[in-house]
Amino acid sequence: MKRINLISLGIAGALLFSVQAHAQQDGRFSVTVGGAHANPSNSTGQLAGGTLDAAIDGGNAPTLALGWHLNENVAFELWGALDRFTHDLSLDGGKAGTISHQPVALSAQYYFTGSQAFRPFLGLGWHHSNVDREHTTGALDGTRLGIETGEGPMGTIGMDFLVGERWFARADARYLRWRSDVAVDGANVGEAKVDPWLVGLSVGARF
């Protein structure tokens, strides 16, 4: 599967810091760096005509988010994983392989008016999650596993804890609706309902 290209994140980061001197006056830009734990749905789905129960375990990865704040309440965010989330794949309770994925998402966010110490927010957007490095073992050992790149709507709920005029700590949870076709040796065997929750912690600054 195609690996996500992080060039777009790098370009966005370079543009962010190139305009930092101007943006400091109105605080329209923010950057956050942290990590997230991805926890797919406990029951990923049934494959091979319903004869196999499939599940994917959790995984961790570092994350980066770049934000543009239209005003104090509305912002737009480009968010992505800086490395792959890696997961074990199980069939009928036995390990059958590993997969990796690397999501990127664009969303709109609404910040509620909070106290001077914190600001809660909600977000809605779209994610694209490239899947690669499928490796088989156990029941699938010796076969070629293919899982389609996933995409779909993403919802976010979070809280910024303010620790200064520019700095903040963030806790958030993101739900990615994600369905992918699964193939073994080129033959379609069903659909994986991944639908992960991503729980993250990060630190950030607004300029």
PDB file of C-alpha atoms in Angstrom:
ATOM      1  CA  MET A   1       0.000   0.000   0.000  1.00  0.00           C
ATOM      2  CA  LYS A   2       1.045   3.541  -0.650  1.00  0.00           C
ATOM      3  CA  ARG A   3       2.904   5.240   2.187  1.00  0.00           C
ATOM      4  CA  ILE A   4       1.688   8.678   3.190  1.00  0.00           C
ATOM      5  CA  ASN A   5       3.844  11.499   1.898  1.00  0.00           C
ATOM      6  CA  LEU A   6       4.843  13.880   4.708  1.00  0.00           C
ATOM      7  CA  ILE A   7       6.182  16.538   2.339  1.00  0.00           C
ATOM      8  CA  SER A   8       2.927  18.497   2.679  1.00  0.00           C
ATOM      9  CA  LEU A   9       3.364  18.641   6.470  1.00  0.00           C
ATOM     10  CA  GLY A  10       6.957  19.805   6.078  1.00  0.00           C
ATOM     11  CA  ILE A  11       5.984  22.546   3.637  1.00  0.00           C
ATOM     12  CA  ALA A  12       3.181  23.690   5.935  1.00  0.00           C
ATOM     13  CA  GLY A  13       5.592  23.799   8.865  1.00  0.00           C
ATOM     14  CA  ALA A  14       8.108  25.838   6.901  1.00  0.00           C
ATOM     15  CA  LEU A  15       5.419  28.317   5.871  1.00  0.00           C
ATOM     16  CA  LEU A  16       4.243  28.586   9.456  1.00  0.00           C
ATOM     17  CA  PHE A  17       7.632  29.594  10.806  1.00  0.00           C
ATOM     18  CA  SER A  18       8.438  31.833   7.830  1.00  0.00           C
ATOM     19  CA  VAL A  19       5.495  34.085   8.730  1.00  0.00           C
ATOM     20  CA  GLN A  20       6.016  33.857  12.487  1.00  0.00           C
ATOM     21  CA  ALA A  21       7.222  37.441  12.911  1.00  0.00           C
ATOM     22  CA  HIS A  22       4.091  38.833  11.280  1.00  0.00           C
ATOM     23  CA  ALA A  23       1.677  36.386  12.914  1.00  0.00           C
ATOM     24  CA  GLN A  24       2.877  37.130  16.445  1.00  0.00           C
ATOM     25  CA  GLN A  25       0.774  40.306  16.465  1.00  0.00           C
ATOM     26  CA  ASP A  26      -2.593  38.590  15.969  1.00  0.00           C
ATOM     27  CA  GLY A  27      -2.008  35.023  17.174  1.00  0.00           C
ATOM     28  CA  ARG A  28      -3.532  33.422  14.115  1.00  0.00           C
ATOM     29  CA  PHE A  29      -1.184  30.411  13.898  1.00  0.00           C
ATOM     30  CA  SER A  30      -0.584  27.508  16.272  1.00  0.00           C
ATOM     31  CA  VAL A  31       1.577  24.397  16.263  1.00  0.00           C
ATOM     32  CA  THR A  32       1.286  21.369  18.549  1.00  0.00           C
ATOM     33  CA  VAL A  33       3.591  18.362  18.886  1.00  0.00           C
ATOM     34  CA  GLY A  34       2.793  15.258  20.891  1.00  0.00           C
ATOM     35  CA  GLY A  35       1.706  11.657  20.639  1.00  0.00           C
ATOM     36  CA  ALA A  36      -1.457   9.584  20.286  1.00  0.00           C
ATOM     37  CA  HIS A  37      -2.689   6.083  21.024  1.00  0.00           C
ATOM     38  CA  ALA A  38      -4.855   4.588  18.269  1.00  0.00           C
ATOM     39  CA  ASN A  39      -7.406   2.062  19.495  1.00  0.00           C
ATOM     40  CA  PRO A  40      -9.393   0.454  16.640  1.00  0.00           C
ATOM     41  CA  SER A  41     -12.862  -0.938  17.278  1.00  0.00           C
ATOM     42  CA  ASN A  42     -12.707  -4.151  19.299  1.00  0.00           C
ATOM     43  CA  SER A  43     -14.520  -6.134  16.626  1.00  0.00           C
ATOM     44  CA  THR A  44     -13.003  -5.166  13.284  1.00  0.00           C
ATOM     45  CA  GLY A  45     -15.398  -7.349  11.295  1.00  0.00           C
ATOM     46  CA  GLN A  46     -15.991 -10.749   9.803  1.00  0.00           C
ATOM     47  CA  LEU A  47     -13.958 -11.969   6.848  1.00  0.00           C
ATOM     48  CA  ALA A  48     -14.098 -14.926   4.463  1.00  0.00           C
ATOM     49  CA  GLY A  49     -17.860 -14.925   4.238  1.00  0.00           C
ATOM     50  CA  GLY A  50     -18.360 -14.496   7.965  1.00  0.00           C
ATOM     51  CA  THR A  51     -16.305 -17.518   9.008  1.00  0.00           C
ATOM     52  CA  LEU A  52     -13.435 -15.512  10.572  1.00  0.00           C
ATOM     53  CA  ASP A  53     -13.635 -12.860  13.299  1.00  0.00           C
ATOM     54  CA  ALA A  54     -10.964 -10.179  12.759  1.00  0.00           C
ATOM     55  CA  ALA A  55      -9.561  -7.680  15.278  1.00  0.00           C
ATOM     56  CA  ILE A  56      -6.784  -5.069  15.321  1.00  0.00           C
ATOM     57  CA  ASP A  57      -5.008  -4.026  18.537  1.00  0.00           C
ATOM     58  CA  GLY A  58      -3.831  -0.551  19.580  1.00  0.00           C
ATOM     59  CA  GLY A  59      -0.693   1.364  18.566  1.00  0.00           C
ATOM     60  CA  ASN A  60       1.198   4.596  19.310  1.00  0.00           C
ATOM     61  CA  ALA A  61       2.792   7.317  17.153  1.00  0.00           C
ATOM     62  CA  PRO A  62       4.044  10.929  17.411  1.00  0.00           C
ATOM     63  CA  THR A  63       1.782  13.625  15.972  1.00  0.00           C
ATOM     64  CA  LEU A  64       1.959  17.167  14.611  1.00  0.00           C
ATOM     65  CA  ALA A  65      -0.831  19.718  14.161  1.00  0.00           C
ATOM     66  CA  LEU A  66      -0.765  23.098  12.414  1.00  0.00           C
ATOM     67  CA  GLY A  67      -3.631  25.489  13.008  1.00  0.00           C
ATOM     68  CA  TRP A  68      -4.894  28.700  11.441  1.00  0.00           C
ATOM     69  CA  HIS A  69      -7.271  30.662  13.687  1.00  0.00           C
ATOM     70  CA  LEU A  70      -9.855  32.690  11.804  1.00  0.00           C
ATOM     71  CA  ASN A  71     -10.898  34.292  15.090  1.00  0.00           C
ATOM     72  CA  GLU A  72     -11.028  33.357  18.767  1.00  0.00           C
ATOM     73  CA  ASN A  73     -13.712  30.732  18.160  1.00  0.00           C
ATOM     74  CA  VAL A  74     -13.081  29.231  14.698  1.00  0.00           C
ATOM     75  CA  ALA A  75      -9.904  27.524  13.481  1.00  0.00           C
ATOM     76  CA  PHE A  76      -8.761  25.183  10.715  1.00  0.00           C
ATOM     77  CA  GLU A  77      -6.280  22.404  11.480  1.00  0.00           C
ATOM     78  CA  LEU A  78      -3.956  20.173   9.481  1.00  0.00           C
ATOM     79  CA  TRP A  79      -3.153  17.185  11.689  1.00  0.00           C
ATOM     80  CA  GLY A  80      -1.089  14.083  11.017  1.00  0.00           C
ATOM     81  CA  ALA A  81       1.034  11.302  12.436  1.00  0.00           C
ATOM     82  CA  LEU A  82       4.794  11.823  12.067  1.00  0.00           C
ATOM     83  CA  ASP A  83       5.351   8.049  11.976  1.00  0.00           C
ATOM     84  CA  ARG A  84       3.245   4.944  11.454  1.00  0.00           C
ATOM     85  CA  PHE A  85       0.869   3.384  13.929  1.00  0.00           C
ATOM     86  CA  THR A  86       1.641  -0.350  13.972  1.00  0.00           C
ATOM     87  CA  HIS A  87      -1.018  -2.909  14.920  1.00  0.00           C
ATOM     88  CA  ASP A  88      -1.293  -6.664  15.378  1.00  0.00           C
ATOM     89  CA  LEU A  89      -4.021  -8.330  13.313  1.00  0.00           C
ATOM     90  CA  SER A  90      -5.852 -11.277  14.863  1.00  0.00           C
ATOM     91  CA  LEU A  91      -8.175 -13.868  13.317  1.00  0.00           C
ATOM     92  CA  ASP A  92     -10.395 -15.885  15.667  1.00  0.00           C
ATOM     93  CA  GLY A  93      -8.190 -14.772  18.573  1.00  0.00           C
ATOM     94  CA  GLY A  94      -4.849 -15.838  17.067  1.00  0.00           C
ATOM     95  CA  LYS A  95      -2.221 -13.447  15.700  1.00  0.00           C
ATOM     96  CA  ALA A  96      -2.280 -13.458  11.911  1.00  0.00           C
ATOM     97  CA  GLY A  97      -0.082 -10.501  11.002  1.00  0.00           C
ATOM     98  CA  THR A  98       0.773  -6.837  11.480  1.00  0.00           C
ATOM     99  CA  ILE A  99      -0.207  -3.695   9.606  1.00  0.00           C
ATOM    100  CA  SER A 100       0.885  -0.058   9.755  1.00  0.00           C
ATOM    101  CA  HIS A 101      -0.996   3.099   8.903  1.00  0.00           C
ATOM    102  CA  GLN A 102      -0.253   6.814   8.902  1.00  0.00           C
ATOM    103  CA  PRO A 103      -3.207   9.230   8.940  1.00  0.00           C
ATOM    104  CA  VAL A 104      -3.464  12.875   7.943  1.00  0.00           C
ATOM    105  CA  ALA A 105      -6.592  14.997   8.413  1.00  0.00           C
ATOM    106  CA  LEU A 106      -7.958  18.461   7.717  1.00  0.00           C
ATOM    107  CA  SER A 107     -10.695  19.774   9.985  1.00  0.00           C
ATOM    108  CA  ALA A 108     -12.583  22.839  11.168  1.00  0.00           C
ATOM    109  CA  GLN A 109     -12.698  23.485  14.922  1.00  0.00           C
ATOM    110  CA  TYR A 110     -14.914  25.527  17.206  1.00  0.00           C
ATOM    111  CA  TYR A 111     -13.378  26.824  20.459  1.00  0.00           C
ATOM    112  CA  PHE A 112     -15.771  27.568  23.299  1.00  0.00           C
ATOM    113  CA  THR A 113     -15.178  30.531  25.539  1.00  0.00           C
ATOM    114  CA  GLY A 114     -13.591  29.087  28.659  1.00  0.00           C
ATOM    115  CA  SER A 115     -11.746  30.428  31.660  1.00  0.00           C
ATOM    116  CA  GLN A 116      -8.271  31.916  31.556  1.00  0.00           C
ATOM    117  CA  ALA A 117      -6.932  28.436  32.353  1.00  0.00           C
ATOM    118  CA  PHE A 118      -8.578  26.241  29.692  1.00  0.00           C
ATOM    119  CA  ARG A 119     -10.547  26.232  26.433  1.00  0.00           C
ATOM    120  CA  PRO A 120     -12.615  23.236  25.227  1.00  0.00           C
ATOM    121  CA  PHE A 121     -13.155  22.664  21.499  1.00  0.00           C
ATOM    122  CA  LEU A 122     -14.933  20.453  18.976  1.00  0.00           C
ATOM    123  CA  GLY A 123     -13.808  19.605  15.446  1.00  0.00           C
ATOM    124  CA  LEU A 124     -15.155  17.977  12.300  1.00  0.00           C
ATOM    125  CA  GLY A 125     -13.121  17.041   9.245  1.00  0.00           C
ATOM    126  CA  TRP A 126     -11.894  14.371   6.856  1.00  0.00           C
ATOM    127  CA  HIS A 127      -9.022  11.897   7.274  1.00  0.00           C
ATOM    128  CA  HIS A 128      -6.916   9.912   4.820  1.00  0.00           C
ATOM    129  CA  SER A 129      -5.038   6.944   6.314  1.00  0.00           C
ATOM    130  CA  ASN A 130      -2.454   5.180   4.155  1.00  0.00           C
ATOM    131  CA  VAL A 131      -1.919   1.513   5.019  1.00  0.00           C
ATOM    132  CA  ASP A 132       1.337  -0.322   4.321  1.00  0.00           C
ATOM    133  CA  ARG A 133       3.793  -2.892   5.696  1.00  0.00           C
ATOM    134  CA  GLU A 134       1.213  -5.658   5.879  1.00  0.00           C
ATOM    135  CA  HIS A 135       3.000  -8.731   7.241  1.00  0.00           C
ATOM    136  CA  THR A 136       1.405 -12.141   7.700  1.00  0.00           C
ATOM    137  CA  THR A 137       1.998 -14.888  10.232  1.00  0.00           C
ATOM    138  CA  GLY A 138       0.017 -17.658  11.922  1.00  0.00           C
ATOM    139  CA  ALA A 139      -3.094 -18.564   9.937  1.00  0.00           C
ATOM    140  CA  LEU A 140      -2.086 -16.195   7.113  1.00  0.00           C
ATOM    141  CA  ASP A 141       1.607 -17.110   7.026  1.00  0.00           C
ATOM    142  CA  GLY A 142       2.914 -17.245   3.452  1.00  0.00           C
ATOM    143  CA  THR A 143       0.023 -15.266   1.980  1.00  0.00           C
ATOM    144  CA  ARG A 144      -0.045 -11.713   0.633  1.00  0.00           C
ATOM    145  CA  LEU A 145      -2.305  -9.467   2.681  1.00  0.00           C
ATOM    146  CA  GLY A 146      -3.686  -6.228   1.289  1.00  0.00           C
ATOM    147  CA  ILE A 147      -5.764  -3.665   3.204  1.00  0.00           C
ATOM    148  CA  GLU A 148      -7.194  -0.731   1.271  1.00  0.00           C
ATOM    149  CA  THR A 149      -6.218   2.806   2.229  1.00  0.00           C
ATOM    150  CA  GLY A 150      -8.895   4.221   4.506  1.00  0.00           C
ATOM    151  CA  GLU A 151     -10.605   7.597   4.523  1.00  0.00           C
ATOM    152  CA  GLY A 152     -13.723   9.149   5.956  1.00  0.00           C
ATOM    153  CA  PRO A 153     -15.091  11.736   8.391  1.00  0.00           C
ATOM    154  CA  MET A 154     -13.254  12.551  11.622  1.00  0.00           C
ATOM    155  CA  GLY A 155     -14.684  14.040  14.795  1.00  0.00           C
ATOM    156  CA  THR A 156     -12.557  15.674  17.504  1.00  0.00           C
ATOM    157  CA  ILE A 157     -13.158  16.712  21.095  1.00  0.00           C
ATOM    158  CA  GLY A 158     -10.399  18.371  23.076  1.00  0.00           C
ATOM    159  CA  MET A 159      -9.230  20.777  25.727  1.00  0.00           C
ATOM    160  CA  ASP A 160      -6.389  23.316  25.709  1.00  0.00           C
ATOM    161  CA  PHE A 161      -4.852  24.071  29.091  1.00  0.00           C
ATOM    162  CA  LEU A 162      -3.272  27.542  28.923  1.00  0.00           C
ATOM    163  CA  VAL A 163       0.120  27.935  30.610  1.00  0.00           C
ATOM    164  CA  GLY A 164       1.074  31.392  29.342  1.00  0.00           C
ATOM    165  CA  GLU A 165       0.290  33.957  26.680  1.00  0.00           C
ATOM    166  CA  ARG A 166       1.420  31.584  23.914  1.00  0.00           C
ATOM    167  CA  TRP A 167       1.958  28.135  25.406  1.00  0.00           C
ATOM    168  CA  PHE A 168      -0.641  25.463  26.110  1.00  0.00           C
ATOM    169  CA  ALA A 169      -1.007  21.743  26.785  1.00  0.00           C
ATOM    170  CA  ARG A 170      -3.662  19.784  24.874  1.00  0.00           C
ATOM    171  CA  ALA A 171      -5.639  16.618  25.504  1.00  0.00           C
ATOM    172  CA  ASP A 172      -7.879  15.390  22.697  1.00  0.00           C
ATOM    173  CA  ALA A 173      -9.746  12.397  21.321  1.00  0.00           C
ATOM    174  CA  ARG A 174     -10.387  11.814  17.624  1.00  0.00           C
ATOM    175  CA  TYR A 175     -12.806   9.329  16.065  1.00  0.00           C
ATOM    176  CA  LEU A 176     -11.987   8.251  12.508  1.00  0.00           C
ATOM    177  CA  ARG A 177     -14.688   6.436  10.569  1.00  0.00           C
ATOM    178  CA  TRP A 178     -12.740   3.976   8.447  1.00  0.00           C
ATOM    179  CA  ARG A 179     -13.814   1.001   6.328  1.00  0.00           C
ATOM    180  CA  SER A 180     -11.334  -0.859   4.088  1.00  0.00           C
ATOM    181  CA  ASP A 181     -11.588  -3.815   1.728  1.00  0.00           C
ATOM    182  CA  VAL A 182      -9.298  -6.716   2.697  1.00  0.00           C
ATOM    183  CA  ALA A 183      -7.641  -9.011   0.152  1.00  0.00           C
ATOM    184  CA  VAL A 184      -5.567 -12.186   0.592  1.00  0.00           C
ATOM    185  CA  ASP A 185      -3.421 -13.184  -2.401  1.00  0.00           C
ATOM    186  CA  GLY A 186      -5.386 -10.703  -4.499  1.00  0.00           C
ATOM    187  CA  ALA A 187      -8.830 -12.108  -3.652  1.00  0.00           C
ATOM    188  CA  ASN A 188     -11.274  -9.949  -1.686  1.00  0.00           C
ATOM    189  CA  VAL A 189     -12.232 -11.616   1.615  1.00  0.00           C
ATOM    190  CA  GLY A 190     -14.345  -8.891   3.195  1.00  0.00           C
ATOM    191  CA  GLU A 191     -14.397  -5.422   4.718  1.00  0.00           C
ATOM    192  CA  ALA A 192     -12.505  -4.274   7.823  1.00  0.00           C
ATOM    193  CA  LYS A 193     -14.374  -1.830  10.066  1.00  0.00           C
ATOM    194  CA  VAL A 194     -11.385  -0.184  11.727  1.00  0.00           C
ATOM    195  CA  ASP A 195     -13.089   2.961  13.143  1.00  0.00           C
ATOM    196  CA  PRO A 196     -10.287   3.883  15.585  1.00  0.00           C
ATOM    197  CA  TRP A 197     -10.340   6.266  18.522  1.00  0.00           C
ATOM    198  CA  LEU A 198      -7.095   8.264  18.790  1.00  0.00           C
ATOM    199  CA  VAL A 199      -6.393   9.678  22.243  1.00  0.00           C
ATOM    200  CA  GLY A 200      -3.602  12.263  22.273  1.00  0.00           C
ATOM    201  CA  LEU A 201      -1.526  14.494  24.520  1.00  0.00           C
ATOM    202  CA  SER A 202       0.552  17.367  23.132  1.00  0.00           C
ATOM    203  CA  VAL A 203       2.128  20.729  23.843  1.00  0.00           C
ATOM    204  CA  GLY A 204       1.724  23.762  21.638  1.00  0.00           C
ATOM    205  CA  ALA A 205       2.282  27.436  21.052  1.00  0.00           C
ATOM    206  CA  ARG A 206       0.258  30.150  19.341  1.00  0.00           C
ATOM    207  CA  PHE A 207       1.909  32.947  17.401  1.00  0.00           C
TER     208      PHE A 207
END
